[in-house]
Amino acid sequence: MGNARRDKPADPAFVCGHKDPMAVRELLTRVGDKWSIFLILSLARSLGGRARFSELEKTIPGISQRMLTLTLRNLERDGLIAREVFPEIPPRVEYELTSLGKSLLDPLQGLVDWVTANWEQVKEVQSGFDAGRGSKRKINS
Amino acid sequence: MGNARRDKPADPAFVCGHKDPMAVRELLTRVGDKWSIFLILSLARSLGGRARFSELEKTIPGISQRMLTLTLRNLERDGLIAREVFPEIPPRVEYELTSLGKSLLDPLQGLVDWVTANWEQVKEVQSGFDAGRGSKRKINS
DNA sequence: TACAGCGATGAATGTGCCTTCTTGTGTGTT
DNA sequence: AACACACAAGAAGGCACATTCATCGCTGTA
């Protein structure tokens, strides 16, 4: 088989000479979904690091009840938040960051700081790109 | 209209009492896509911080020619990488991290370190979750 | 003239996330 | 009886991302 471009090692765990990037990608995929970062930051800023379902729903504008449930489940599955159900009627459910979740706040804060410092520049570059090479515009020398 | 659950402030920029999270989400959405993190880390580890298209294609197993192009475009649009075309035949195109892109390496390294330290625990929690509350399993006693 | 080489782009398909609407649970209230 | 509450989970649809296949650009070479 003359595979000119098919010489892939088929070893996705061996990217960039390190095993980490695969895991980093998984983390970014989860934390990079539409609502996770809001939930994490909201819980971090809640008093006592705790909040109940309905509080989170009010805190995060635009999130639907369903997406709140699903996103909380995913974060719980990763061990970043803990769920506590109180046997009351009507039900009360509280969420909080686990120690694992809190430990993630540090690197996340690094990203937040970077965005605070550089996001304006990113938007400018985007605008320039969209005005030039981005769209199909000719540049008049 | 009796909107029982429709009392959304419709101000998505005002999440968590800060304006940052919206931008952080945009960054995470971009960097959290399937290939961006690999490209950034690969470029960071390339000699001289530069690599040409075909090198990146070999370095990152599994990526298709098209996704490499698209992901590079997006990162270029955000100002994280720079593209240089050499007027040769066959064409040669080299990519490198901009200073903006390099400045992002610091917070990203924070995430990489966190993953290195905690990913094993995350996988364990996931396994436990999938074995218990995650799937539809009953717990005996 | 046919092909190799590198990079980019287009079309068509598939997959998964996100959204919206709806239903369910159990008790206390009207 | 009918409804409210707070939380959860199902079904159905849309849309954005990802994949695969195909083609184009230009030149030197067999």
Short mmCIF file of C-alpha atoms (C1' of nucleotides) in Angstrom, two decimals:
data_model
loop_
_atom_site.label_atom_id
_atom_site.label_comp_id
_atom_site.label_asym_id
_atom_site.label_seq_id
_atom_site.Cartn_x
_atom_site.Cartn_y
_atom_site.Cartn_z
CA MET A 1 0.00 0.00 0.00
CA GLY A 2 1.56 3.22 -1.05
CA ASN A 3 0.50 5.32 1.85
CA ALA A 4 2.10 8.67 1.26
CA ARG A 5 0.38 10.41 4.15
CA ARG A 6 -0.87 7.50 6.22
CA ASP A 7 2.22 6.95 8.37
CA LYS A 8 0.48 7.73 11.66
CA PRO A 9 1.89 5.95 14.70
CA ALA A 10 -1.71 5.42 15.85
CA ASP A 11 -0.59 6.20 19.38
CA PRO A 12 -2.62 9.21 20.42
CA ALA A 13 -1.27 9.05 23.96
CA PHE A 14 2.18 9.89 22.72
CA VAL A 15 1.61 13.42 21.58
CA CYS A 16 4.28 16.03 21.87
CA GLY A 17 6.59 13.60 23.60
CA HIS A 18 4.51 13.48 26.75
CA LYS A 19 1.47 11.69 28.06
CA ASP A 20 -0.13 14.71 29.68
CA PRO A 21 -1.68 16.42 26.67
CA MET A 22 -4.35 13.77 26.28
CA ALA A 23 -5.47 14.30 29.85
CA VAL A 24 -5.17 18.04 29.51
CA ARG A 25 -7.40 17.85 26.50
CA GLU A 26 -10.00 15.87 28.40
CA LEU A 27 -9.95 18.42 31.18
CA LEU A 28 -10.24 21.30 28.76
CA THR A 29 -13.05 19.58 26.94
CA ARG A 30 -15.03 19.27 30.12
CA VAL A 31 -14.20 22.62 31.69
CA GLY A 32 -14.45 24.21 28.26
CA ASP A 33 -18.05 23.29 27.71
CA LYS A 34 -20.68 25.95 27.82
CA TRP A 35 -21.53 26.12 31.52
CA SER A 36 -18.90 24.32 33.62
CA ILE A 37 -16.66 27.30 34.14
CA PHE A 38 -19.60 29.39 35.31
CA LEU A 39 -20.63 26.75 37.80
CA ILE A 40 -17.12 26.37 39.17
CA LEU A 41 -16.59 30.08 39.55
CA SER A 42 -20.06 30.60 40.98
CA LEU A 43 -19.53 27.93 43.59
CA ALA A 44 -16.15 29.39 44.42
CA ARG A 45 -17.73 32.74 45.14
CA SER A 46 -20.70 31.43 47.05
CA LEU A 47 -20.63 31.92 50.79
CA GLY A 48 -19.17 28.82 52.35
CA GLY A 49 -18.48 27.49 48.91
CA ARG A 50 -21.97 26.03 48.92
CA ALA A 51 -25.07 26.75 46.92
CA ARG A 52 -28.30 24.98 46.26
CA PHE A 53 -29.64 24.12 42.85
CA SER A 54 -32.12 26.97 42.62
CA GLU A 55 -29.50 29.50 43.72
CA LEU A 56 -27.17 28.44 40.96
CA GLU A 57 -30.01 28.66 38.49
CA LYS A 58 -30.59 32.28 39.48
CA THR A 59 -26.91 33.13 39.61
CA ILE A 60 -26.15 31.96 36.10
CA PRO A 61 -28.30 33.82 33.58
CA GLY A 62 -29.46 31.87 30.60
CA ILE A 63 -28.82 28.36 31.83
CA SER A 64 -31.73 25.97 31.59
CA GLN A 65 -32.76 23.64 34.33
CA ARG A 66 -31.67 20.68 32.31
CA MET A 67 -28.23 21.98 31.43
CA LEU A 68 -27.68 22.89 35.05
CA THR A 69 -28.46 19.33 36.04
CA LEU A 70 -26.28 17.78 33.35
CA THR A 71 -23.33 20.06 33.95
CA LEU A 72 -23.49 19.47 37.69
CA ARG A 73 -23.54 15.71 37.07
CA ASN A 74 -20.47 15.89 34.90
CA LEU A 75 -18.56 17.93 37.43
CA GLU A 76 -19.62 15.56 40.16
CA ARG A 77 -18.49 12.63 38.07
CA ASP A 78 -15.06 14.22 37.78
CA GLY A 79 -14.91 14.70 41.51
CA LEU A 80 -14.77 18.48 41.27
CA ILE A 81 -18.01 19.12 43.11
CA ALA A 82 -19.96 17.24 45.77
CA ARG A 83 -23.70 16.83 45.92
CA GLU A 84 -25.69 16.67 49.13
CA VAL A 85 -29.36 15.82 49.20
CA PHE A 86 -31.43 16.82 52.23
CA PRO A 87 -34.39 14.55 52.91
CA GLU A 88 -36.93 17.34 52.93
CA ILE A 89 -40.05 18.21 51.05
CA PRO A 90 -39.75 20.08 48.82
CA PRO A 91 -36.30 18.64 48.16
CA ARG A 92 -33.18 20.62 48.91
CA VAL A 93 -29.90 19.82 47.16
CA GLU A 94 -26.68 21.63 47.83
CA TYR A 95 -23.48 21.60 45.85
CA GLU A 96 -19.97 22.56 46.82
CA LEU A 97 -16.49 22.33 45.45
CA THR A 98 -14.52 19.36 46.69
CA SER A 99 -10.93 19.83 47.77
CA LEU A 100 -10.03 18.56 44.32
CA GLY A 101 -12.26 21.18 42.78
CA LYS A 102 -10.81 23.90 44.96
CA SER A 103 -7.32 22.87 43.95
CA LEU A 104 -8.32 23.50 40.37
CA LEU A 105 -9.20 27.09 41.19
CA ASP A 106 -5.55 28.08 41.27
CA PRO A 107 -4.71 27.18 37.67
CA LEU A 108 -8.10 28.48 36.58
CA GLN A 109 -7.33 31.77 38.24
CA GLY A 110 -4.21 31.87 36.13
CA LEU A 111 -6.38 31.71 33.05
CA VAL A 112 -8.75 34.33 34.40
CA ASP A 113 -5.82 36.65 35.02
CA TRP A 114 -4.47 36.04 31.55
CA VAL A 115 -7.83 36.87 30.05
CA THR A 116 -8.11 39.99 32.15
CA ALA A 117 -4.72 41.13 30.93
CA ASN A 118 -4.90 40.06 27.28
CA TRP A 119 -8.45 39.64 26.13
CA GLU A 120 -8.71 43.10 24.72
CA GLN A 121 -5.73 42.40 22.52
CA VAL A 122 -7.26 39.14 21.38
CA LYS A 123 -10.42 40.92 20.30
CA GLU A 124 -8.39 43.47 18.36
CA VAL A 125 -6.46 40.79 16.52
CA GLN A 126 -9.71 39.03 15.71
CA SER A 127 -11.16 42.20 14.26
CA GLY A 128 -8.12 42.80 12.13
CA PHE A 129 -8.14 39.21 10.96
CA ASP A 130 -11.80 39.29 10.06
CA ALA A 131 -11.29 42.51 8.12
CA GLY A 132 -8.35 41.16 6.15
CA ARG A 133 -7.20 37.63 5.48
CA GLY A 134 -10.14 36.28 7.39
CA SER A 135 -12.85 37.30 4.98
CA LYS A 136 -12.32 37.14 1.24
CA ARG A 137 -11.12 40.72 0.99
CA LYS A 138 -8.36 41.93 -1.27
CA ILE A 139 -5.75 44.19 0.24
CA ASN A 140 -5.03 47.23 -1.95
CA SER A 141 -1.29 47.18 -1.35
CA MET B 1 -47.71 35.40 29.22
CA GLY B 2 -47.42 33.68 32.54
CA ASN B 3 -43.72 33.12 32.60
CA ALA B 4 -43.01 31.23 35.77
CA ARG B 5 -39.38 30.53 34.91
CA ARG B 6 -38.67 33.25 32.40
CA ASP B 7 -37.26 35.87 34.78
CA LYS B 8 -33.83 35.91 33.23
CA PRO B 9 -31.97 39.22 33.40
CA ALA B 10 -30.82 38.59 29.83
CA ASP B 11 -27.43 39.96 30.75
CA PRO B 12 -25.02 37.12 30.16
CA ALA B 13 -22.05 39.40 30.67
CA PHE B 14 -22.94 39.82 34.30
CA VAL B 15 -22.28 36.35 35.54
CA CYS B 16 -20.89 35.72 38.98
CA GLY B 17 -20.56 39.42 39.64
CA HIS B 18 -17.74 39.89 37.16
CA LYS B 19 -17.30 40.41 33.45
CA ASP B 20 -14.41 38.02 33.04
CA PRO B 21 -16.21 34.67 32.96
CA MET B 22 -17.70 35.36 29.55
CA ALA B 23 -14.26 35.91 28.09
CA VAL B 24 -12.82 33.00 30.02
CA ARG B 25 -15.50 30.83 28.54
CA GLU B 26 -14.66 31.99 25.03
CA LEU B 27 -11.01 31.20 25.62
CA LEU B 28 -11.81 27.80 27.06
CA THR B 29 -14.13 27.07 24.17
CA ARG B 30 -11.40 27.75 21.68
CA VAL B 31 -8.49 26.18 23.55
CA GLY B 32 -10.78 23.37 24.65
CA ASP B 33 -11.59 22.20 21.15
CA LYS B 34 -10.18 18.96 19.96
CA TRP B 35 -6.80 19.99 18.59
CA SER B 36 -5.83 23.48 19.75
CA ILE B 37 -4.07 22.44 22.92
CA PHE B 38 -1.98 19.94 20.98
CA LEU B 39 -0.93 22.56 18.48
CA ILE B 40 -0.02 25.07 21.16
CA LEU B 41 2.01 22.59 23.15
CA SER B 42 3.63 21.16 20.05
CA LEU B 43 4.71 24.59 18.88
CA ALA B 44 5.98 25.39 22.34
CA ARG B 45 8.23 22.34 22.24
CA SER B 46 9.44 22.76 18.71
CA LEU B 47 12.98 23.98 18.28
CA GLY B 48 12.90 27.72 17.94
CA GLY B 49 9.19 27.65 18.62
CA ARG B 50 8.63 27.15 14.92
CA ALA B 51 7.31 24.31 12.86
CA ARG B 52 6.00 23.88 9.38
CA PHE B 53 2.65 22.49 8.44
CA SER B 54 3.84 19.02 7.54
CA GLU B 55 5.87 18.75 10.72
CA LEU B 56 2.86 19.50 12.84
CA GLU B 57 0.88 16.96 10.91
CA LYS B 58 3.43 14.29 11.75
CA THR B 59 3.79 15.41 15.35
CA ILE B 60 0.10 15.20 16.16
CA PRO B 61 -1.20 11.71 15.52
CA GLY B 62 -4.70 11.42 14.22
CA ILE B 63 -5.24 14.97 13.06
CA SER B 64 -6.45 15.36 9.51
CA GLN B 65 -5.04 17.83 7.05
CA ARG B 66 -8.24 19.82 7.12
CA MET B 67 -8.55 20.05 10.89
CA LEU B 68 -4.92 21.10 11.10
CA THR B 69 -5.63 23.94 8.70
CA LEU B 70 -8.81 25.02 10.45
CA THR B 71 -7.35 24.88 13.93
CA LEU B 72 -4.30 26.83 12.85
CA ARG B 73 -6.57 29.47 11.31
CA ASN B 74 -8.52 29.86 14.51
CA LEU B 75 -5.42 30.21 16.61
CA GLU B 76 -4.03 32.71 14.14
CA ARG B 77 -7.27 34.63 14.28
CA ASP B 78 -6.93 34.88 18.04
CA GLY B 79 -3.39 36.15 17.70
CA LEU B 80 -1.88 33.16 19.47
CA ILE B 81 0.17 31.93 16.53
CA ALA B 82 1.73 33.59 13.50
CA ARG B 83 1.81 32.23 10.00
CA GLU B 84 4.64 32.76 7.57
CA VAL B 85 4.47 31.73 3.94
CA PHE B 86 7.68 31.25 1.99
CA PRO B 87 7.37 31.90 -1.73
CA GLU B 88 8.77 28.54 -2.77
CA ILE B 89 7.61 25.61 -4.77
CA PRO B 90 6.45 23.37 -3.29
CA PRO B 91 5.09 25.83 -0.77
CA ARG B 92 6.54 26.07 2.70
CA VAL B 93 4.52 27.51 5.57
CA GLU B 94 5.81 27.91 9.07
CA TYR B 95 3.93 28.61 12.26
CA GLU B 96 5.11 29.91 15.58
CA LEU B 97 3.66 31.14 18.82
CA THR B 98 3.32 34.89 19.04
CA SER B 99 4.37 36.65 22.21
CA LEU B 100 0.71 36.60 23.12
CA GLY B 101 0.62 32.87 22.55
CA LYS B 102 3.76 32.37 24.59
CA SER B 103 2.27 34.37 27.42
CA LEU B 104 -0.59 31.89 27.48
CA LEU B 105 1.84 29.05 28.08
CA ASP B 106 2.25 30.02 31.72
CA PRO B 107 -1.38 29.58 32.77
CA LEU B 108 -1.63 26.53 30.53
CA GLN B 109 1.35 25.03 32.29
CA GLY B 110 -0.58 25.51 35.50
CA LEU B 111 -3.31 23.31 34.09
CA VAL B 112 -0.81 20.76 32.86
CA ASP B 113 0.73 20.59 36.30
CA TRP B 114 -2.67 20.20 37.90
CA VAL B 115 -3.49 17.34 35.57
CA THR B 116 -0.16 15.71 36.26
CA ALA B 117 -0.84 15.87 39.97
CA ASN B 118 -4.54 15.06 40.04
CA TRP B 119 -5.64 13.25 36.94
CA GLU B 120 -5.26 9.84 38.43
CA GLN B 121 -7.64 10.82 41.19
CA VAL B 122 -10.11 12.17 38.66
CA LYS B 123 -10.14 8.86 36.82
CA GLU B 124 -10.74 6.99 40.06
CA VAL B 125 -13.68 9.19 40.99
CA GLN B 126 -15.09 8.70 37.51
CA SER B 127 -14.85 4.94 37.83
CA GLY B 128 -16.57 4.99 41.18
CA PHE B 129 -19.28 7.26 39.85
CA ASP B 130 -19.90 5.12 36.82
CA ALA B 131 -20.13 2.03 38.97
CA GLY B 132 -22.60 3.58 41.39
CA ARG B 133 -24.87 6.59 41.04
CA GLY B 134 -23.72 7.11 37.48
CA SER B 135 -25.22 4.01 35.95
CA LYS B 136 -28.62 2.76 36.98
CA ARG B 137 -27.24 0.45 39.65
CA LYS B 138 -28.93 -0.22 42.95
CA ILE B 139 -26.79 -0.14 46.06
CA ASN B 140 -27.37 -3.16 48.35
CA SER B 141 -27.85 -1.78 51.82
"C1'" DT C 1 2.61 14.86 -20.40
"C1'" DA C 2 2.27 12.64 -16.29
"C1'" DC C 3 3.35 12.87 -11.66
"C1'" DA C 4 5.26 14.17 -7.04
"C1'" DG C 5 5.38 17.43 -3.49
"C1'" DC C 6 3.12 20.91 0.19
"C1'" DG C 7 -0.50 23.37 1.70
"C1'" DA C 8 -5.29 24.96 1.35
"C1'" DT C 9 -10.16 24.71 0.38
"C1'" DG C 10 -14.86 22.78 -0.84
"C1'" DA C 11 -18.73 19.40 -0.33
"C1'" DA C 12 -21.01 15.90 2.10
"C1'" DT C 13 -21.69 13.26 6.05
"C1'" DG C 14 -21.77 12.23 10.91
"C1'" DT C 15 -21.65 13.04 15.75
"C1'" DG C 16 -22.45 15.25 19.99
"C1'" DC C 17 -23.68 19.24 22.56
"C1'" DC C 18 -27.24 22.35 23.61
"C1'" DT C 19 -32.01 23.79 23.81
"C1'" DT C 20 -36.93 23.44 24.63
"C1'" DC C 21 -40.80 21.11 26.16
"C1'" DT C 22 -42.77 17.77 28.98
"C1'" DT C 23 -43.30 14.54 32.76
"C1'" DG C 24 -42.26 12.75 37.28
"C1'" DT C 25 -41.57 12.76 42.53
"C1'" DG C 26 -43.63 13.59 47.32
"C1'" DT C 27 -45.73 16.50 50.69
"C1'" DG C 28 -48.16 20.55 52.36
"C1'" DT C 29 -51.64 24.00 51.30
"C1'" DT C 30 -55.99 25.97 49.47
"C1'" DA D 1 -59.08 17.41 44.39
"C1'" DA D 2 -56.02 20.75 42.60
"C1'" DC D 3 -52.03 23.03 43.00
"C1'" DA D 4 -47.55 24.62 44.67
"C1'" DC D 5 -42.64 23.72 45.59
"C1'" DA D 6 -37.53 22.12 44.22
"C1'" DC D 7 -35.10 18.99 41.69
"C1'" DA D 8 -34.49 15.60 38.09
"C1'" DA D 9 -34.81 13.18 33.68
"C1'" DG D 10 -36.93 11.87 29.12
"C1'" DA D 11 -37.88 13.03 24.03
"C1'" DA D 12 -37.19 15.67 19.97
"C1'" DG D 13 -35.01 19.00 17.21
"C1'" DG D 14 -31.25 22.35 15.73
"C1'" DC D 15 -26.83 23.60 15.13
"C1'" DA D 16 -21.82 23.68 15.45
"C1'" DC D 17 -17.92 20.98 15.30
"C1'" DA D 18 -15.37 17.07 13.35
"C1'" DT D 19 -14.29 13.68 9.77
"C1'" DT D 20 -13.60 12.02 5.16
"C1'" DC D 21 -13.07 12.48 0.33
"C1'" DA D 22 -12.02 15.23 -3.46
"C1'" DT D 23 -9.84 19.00 -5.96
"C1'" DC D 24 -6.83 22.99 -6.92
"C1'" DG D 25 -2.46 25.77 -7.06
"C1'" DC D 26 2.37 25.77 -8.90
"C1'" DT D 27 6.84 23.88 -10.38
"C1'" DG D 28 10.60 20.56 -11.19
"C1'" DT D 29 11.38 16.06 -12.82
"C1'" DA D 30 10.92 11.41 -14.95
#
